[in-house]
Coordinates of C-alpha atoms in Angstrom, one line a residue:
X1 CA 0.0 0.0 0.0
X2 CA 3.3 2.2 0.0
X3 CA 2.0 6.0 -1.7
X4 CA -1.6 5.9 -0.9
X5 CA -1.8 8.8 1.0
X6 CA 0.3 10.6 -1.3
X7 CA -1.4 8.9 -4.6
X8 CA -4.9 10.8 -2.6
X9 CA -2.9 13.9 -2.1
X10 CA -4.1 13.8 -6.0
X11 CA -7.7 13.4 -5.6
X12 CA -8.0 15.1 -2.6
X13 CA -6.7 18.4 -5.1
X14 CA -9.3 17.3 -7.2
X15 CA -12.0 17.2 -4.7
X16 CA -11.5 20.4 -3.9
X17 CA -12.0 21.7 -7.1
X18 CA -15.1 19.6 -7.8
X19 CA -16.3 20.4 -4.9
X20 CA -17.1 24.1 -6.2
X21 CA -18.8 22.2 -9.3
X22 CA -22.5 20.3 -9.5
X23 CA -20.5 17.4 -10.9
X24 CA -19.5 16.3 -8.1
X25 CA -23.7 15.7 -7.2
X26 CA -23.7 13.5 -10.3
X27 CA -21.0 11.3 -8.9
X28 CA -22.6 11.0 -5.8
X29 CA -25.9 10.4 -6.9
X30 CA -24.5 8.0 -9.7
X31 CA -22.9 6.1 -6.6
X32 CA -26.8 6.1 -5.0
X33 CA -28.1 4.6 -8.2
X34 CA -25.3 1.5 -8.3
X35 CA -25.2 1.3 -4.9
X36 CA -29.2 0.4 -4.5
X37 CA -29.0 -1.6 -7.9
X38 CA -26.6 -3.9 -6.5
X39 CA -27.9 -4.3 -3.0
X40 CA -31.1 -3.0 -2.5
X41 CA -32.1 0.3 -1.2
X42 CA -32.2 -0.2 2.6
X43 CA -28.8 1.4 3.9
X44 CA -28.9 -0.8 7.1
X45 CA -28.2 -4.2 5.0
X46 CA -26.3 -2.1 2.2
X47 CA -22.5 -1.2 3.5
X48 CA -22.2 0.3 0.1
X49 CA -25.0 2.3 -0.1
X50 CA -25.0 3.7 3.2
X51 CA -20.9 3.9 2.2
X52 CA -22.5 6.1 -0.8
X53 CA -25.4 8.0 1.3
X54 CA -22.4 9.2 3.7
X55 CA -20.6 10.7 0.9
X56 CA -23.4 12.4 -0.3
X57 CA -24.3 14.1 2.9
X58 CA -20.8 15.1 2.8
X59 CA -20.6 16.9 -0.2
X60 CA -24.2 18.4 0.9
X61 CA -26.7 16.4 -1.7
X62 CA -30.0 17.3 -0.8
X63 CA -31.7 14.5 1.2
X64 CA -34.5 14.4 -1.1
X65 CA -31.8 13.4 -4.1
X66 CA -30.3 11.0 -2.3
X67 CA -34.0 9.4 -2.2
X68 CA -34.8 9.8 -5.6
X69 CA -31.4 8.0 -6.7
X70 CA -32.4 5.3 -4.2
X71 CA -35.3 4.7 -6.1
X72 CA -33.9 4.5 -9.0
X73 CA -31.8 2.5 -8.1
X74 CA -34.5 0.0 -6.8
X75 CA -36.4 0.5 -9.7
X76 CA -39.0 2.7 -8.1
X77 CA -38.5 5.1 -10.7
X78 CA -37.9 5.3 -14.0
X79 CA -34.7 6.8 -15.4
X80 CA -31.8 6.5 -17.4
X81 CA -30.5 2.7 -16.7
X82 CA -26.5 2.8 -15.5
X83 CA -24.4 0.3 -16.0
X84 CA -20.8 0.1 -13.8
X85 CA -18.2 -0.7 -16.1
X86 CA -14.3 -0.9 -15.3
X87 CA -11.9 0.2 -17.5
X88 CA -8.5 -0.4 -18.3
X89 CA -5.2 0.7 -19.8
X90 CA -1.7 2.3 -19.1
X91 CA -0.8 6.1 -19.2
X92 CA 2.5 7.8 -19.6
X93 CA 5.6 5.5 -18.4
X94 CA 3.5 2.2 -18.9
X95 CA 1.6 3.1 -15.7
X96 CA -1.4 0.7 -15.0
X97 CA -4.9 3.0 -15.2
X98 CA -7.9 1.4 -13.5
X99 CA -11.3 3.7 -14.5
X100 CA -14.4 2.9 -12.5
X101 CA -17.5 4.6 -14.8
X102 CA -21.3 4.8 -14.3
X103 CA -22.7 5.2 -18.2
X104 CA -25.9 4.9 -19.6
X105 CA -24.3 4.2 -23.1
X106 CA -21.0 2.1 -23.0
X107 CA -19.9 2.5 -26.4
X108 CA -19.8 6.0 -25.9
X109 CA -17.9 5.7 -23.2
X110 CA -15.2 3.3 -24.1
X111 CA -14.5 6.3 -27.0
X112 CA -14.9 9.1 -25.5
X113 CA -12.3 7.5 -22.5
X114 CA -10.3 5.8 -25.6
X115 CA -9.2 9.7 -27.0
X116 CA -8.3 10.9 -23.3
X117 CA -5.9 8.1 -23.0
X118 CA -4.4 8.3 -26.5
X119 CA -4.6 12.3 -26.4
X120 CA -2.7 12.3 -22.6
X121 CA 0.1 9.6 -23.9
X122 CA -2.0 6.4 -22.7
X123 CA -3.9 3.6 -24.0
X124 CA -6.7 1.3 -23.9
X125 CA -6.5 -2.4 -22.6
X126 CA -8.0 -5.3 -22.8
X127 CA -10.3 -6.2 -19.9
X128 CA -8.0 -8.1 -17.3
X129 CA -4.4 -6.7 -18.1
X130 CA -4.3 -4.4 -15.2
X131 CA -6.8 -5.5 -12.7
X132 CA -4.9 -8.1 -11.4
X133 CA -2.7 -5.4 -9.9
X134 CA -5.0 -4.1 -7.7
X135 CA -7.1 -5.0 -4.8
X136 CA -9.4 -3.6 -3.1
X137 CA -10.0 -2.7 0.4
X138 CA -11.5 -0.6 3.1
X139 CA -8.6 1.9 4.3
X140 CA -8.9 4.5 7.2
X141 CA -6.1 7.3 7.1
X142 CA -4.9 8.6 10.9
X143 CA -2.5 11.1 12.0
X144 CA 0.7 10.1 13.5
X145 CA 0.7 13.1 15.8
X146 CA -2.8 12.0 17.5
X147 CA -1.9 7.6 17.3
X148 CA 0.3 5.4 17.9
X149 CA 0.9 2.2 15.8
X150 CA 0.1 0.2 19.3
X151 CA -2.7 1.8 20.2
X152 CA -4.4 2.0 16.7
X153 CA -3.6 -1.8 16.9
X154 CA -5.2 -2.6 20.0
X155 CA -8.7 -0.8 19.0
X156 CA -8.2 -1.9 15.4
X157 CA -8.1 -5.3 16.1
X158 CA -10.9 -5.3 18.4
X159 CA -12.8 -3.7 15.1
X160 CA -11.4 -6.2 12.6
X161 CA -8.7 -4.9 10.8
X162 CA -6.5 -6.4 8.8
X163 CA -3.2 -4.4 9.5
X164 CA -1.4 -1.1 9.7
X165 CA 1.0 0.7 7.5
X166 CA 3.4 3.3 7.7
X167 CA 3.0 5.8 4.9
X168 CA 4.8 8.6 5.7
X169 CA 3.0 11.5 7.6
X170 CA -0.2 9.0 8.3
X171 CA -0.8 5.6 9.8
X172 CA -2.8 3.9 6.8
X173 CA -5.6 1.0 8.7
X174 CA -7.2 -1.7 6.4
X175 CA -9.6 -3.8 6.4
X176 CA -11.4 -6.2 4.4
X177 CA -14.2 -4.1 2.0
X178 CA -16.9 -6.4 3.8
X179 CA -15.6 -5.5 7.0
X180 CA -15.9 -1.8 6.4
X181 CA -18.8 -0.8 7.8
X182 CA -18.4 -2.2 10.8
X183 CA -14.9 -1.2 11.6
X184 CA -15.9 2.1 10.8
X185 CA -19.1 2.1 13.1
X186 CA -16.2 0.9 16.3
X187 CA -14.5 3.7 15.3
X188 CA -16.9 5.9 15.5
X189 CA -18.2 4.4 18.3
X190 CA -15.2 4.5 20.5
X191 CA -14.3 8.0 19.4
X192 CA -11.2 7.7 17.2
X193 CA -10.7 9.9 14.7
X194 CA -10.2 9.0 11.5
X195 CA -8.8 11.6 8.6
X196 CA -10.4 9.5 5.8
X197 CA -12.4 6.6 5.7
X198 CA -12.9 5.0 2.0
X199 CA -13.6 1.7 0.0
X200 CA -10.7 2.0 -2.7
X201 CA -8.4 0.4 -5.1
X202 CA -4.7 -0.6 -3.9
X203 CA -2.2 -1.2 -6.2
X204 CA -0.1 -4.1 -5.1
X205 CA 3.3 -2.7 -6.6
X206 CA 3.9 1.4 -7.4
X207 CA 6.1 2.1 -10.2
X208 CA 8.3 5.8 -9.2
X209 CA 8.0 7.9 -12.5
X210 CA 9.9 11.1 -12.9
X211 CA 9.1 14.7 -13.2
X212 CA 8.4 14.8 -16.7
X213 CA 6.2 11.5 -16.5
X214 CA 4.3 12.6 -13.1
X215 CA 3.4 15.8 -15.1
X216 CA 1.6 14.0 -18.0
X217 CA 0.0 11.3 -15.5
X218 CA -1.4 14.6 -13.8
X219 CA -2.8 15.8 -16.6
X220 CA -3.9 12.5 -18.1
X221 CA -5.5 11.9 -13.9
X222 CA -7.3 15.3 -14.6
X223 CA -8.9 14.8 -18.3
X224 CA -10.1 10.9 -16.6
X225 CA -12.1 12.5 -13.5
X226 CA -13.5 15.5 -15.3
X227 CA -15.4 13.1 -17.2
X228 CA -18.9 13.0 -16.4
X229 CA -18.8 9.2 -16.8
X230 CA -15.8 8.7 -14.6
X231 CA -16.2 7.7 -10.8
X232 CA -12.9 6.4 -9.9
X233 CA -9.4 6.5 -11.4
X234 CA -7.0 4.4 -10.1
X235 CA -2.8 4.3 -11.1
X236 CA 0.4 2.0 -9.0
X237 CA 2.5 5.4 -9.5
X238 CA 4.6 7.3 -7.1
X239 CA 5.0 10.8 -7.9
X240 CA 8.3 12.5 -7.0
X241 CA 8.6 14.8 -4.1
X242 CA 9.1 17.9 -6.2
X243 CA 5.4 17.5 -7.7
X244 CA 3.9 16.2 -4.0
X245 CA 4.8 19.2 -2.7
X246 CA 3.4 21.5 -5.2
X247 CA 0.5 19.6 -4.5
X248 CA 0.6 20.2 -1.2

């Protein structure tokens, strides 16, 4: 899991500039949709929807959207019917891509994504040639000036984590993604605060690319997840210092 915090120092940039757009409302509300399509629209037996409801309150979706995407989702309402669809490919350096989408019209997708990579130095793969590098799991980020490893250890384990990491500034907590919802209620519960709390991709191995490279995955990261399609975006680089801390 080495770079994860610094691989979200990334998206957390791009939240915040999403976060001053209504796009960020359609991925949230997309999330609703496939969240209640895959496991029915009661948030108490759903860990992803009420994974997905949480986000939304966070970014301030109206409560009244977030029930109108659950029924959609459930099929309550009509609508536009969206499909998740993964996508994969390499960008810049032979980096491994991994696109999450929500689409109501695949083929347009896969195109429209196809010219971003092949504009931005990347290209499409076939299904299966980077998935296999990733995994997925629930990972809570805390501060290394408020935990220690031990005592994040001992609560963790009584929440059912799976281990801790050191990743630089932050302690980095996973757990198994079935396991999430519950280690993040004992959390909560017991009053330990978390920085972030997410269901996410981990890359297995990072690849470090230099400053050149890290410049045109930027810009290839940013054309991905200003898509309107485009949920997630995923990559096993390491940026160099000199671009993490112009990110800040």
């Amino acid at each position: 899991m080495a770079g994860h915090s610094k691989w979200h120092n990334i998206q957390h940039r791009k939240s915040r500039q999403d976060a001053k757009k209504s796009k960020i409302f359609t991925k949230v509300t997309k999330e609703i949709v496939l969240a209640a399509k895959a496991g029915g629209g009661n948030p108490e037996t759903n860990p992803r929807l009420r994974a997905a409801i949480e986000a939304a309150r966070s970014v301030n979706l109206p409560k009244d959207k977030i029930e109108t995407a659950i029924k959609k989702g459930t099929g309550e309402l009509g609508g536009d019917n969206i499909e998740e669809v993964i996508y994969e490919g390499y960008g810049p350096g032979g980096v491994a891509i991994l696109i999450e989408a929500a689409t109501d019209n695949r083929n347009r997708t896969v195109a429209e994504l196809r010219h971003i990579l092949s504009k931005n130095g990347g290209s499409m793969g076939e299904s299966g040639c980077v998935a296999w590098m990733f995994e997925k799991k629930g990972v809570f980020s805390f501060a290394k000036d408020k935990y220690s490893e031990e005592e994040l250890l001992e609560i963790g384990l009584e929440a059912g984590i799976e281990d801790i990491e050191d990743d630089g500034d932050v302690w980095q907590v996973k757990c198994d993604p079935k396991d999430f919802s519950k280690v993040k209620a004992y959390f909560d519960e017991q009053g330990v605060k978390y920085i972030e709390a997410q269901l996410t991709m981990i890359p297995q191995n990072t690849v470090e690319v230099d400053v050149e490279t890290g410049q045109k995955l930027l810009r290839l990261y940013d054309a991905l997840d200003d898509h309107d399609d485009v949920q997630n975006v995923y990559a096993n680089f390491e940026l160099p210092d000199e671009l993490l801390n112009e990110l800040g």
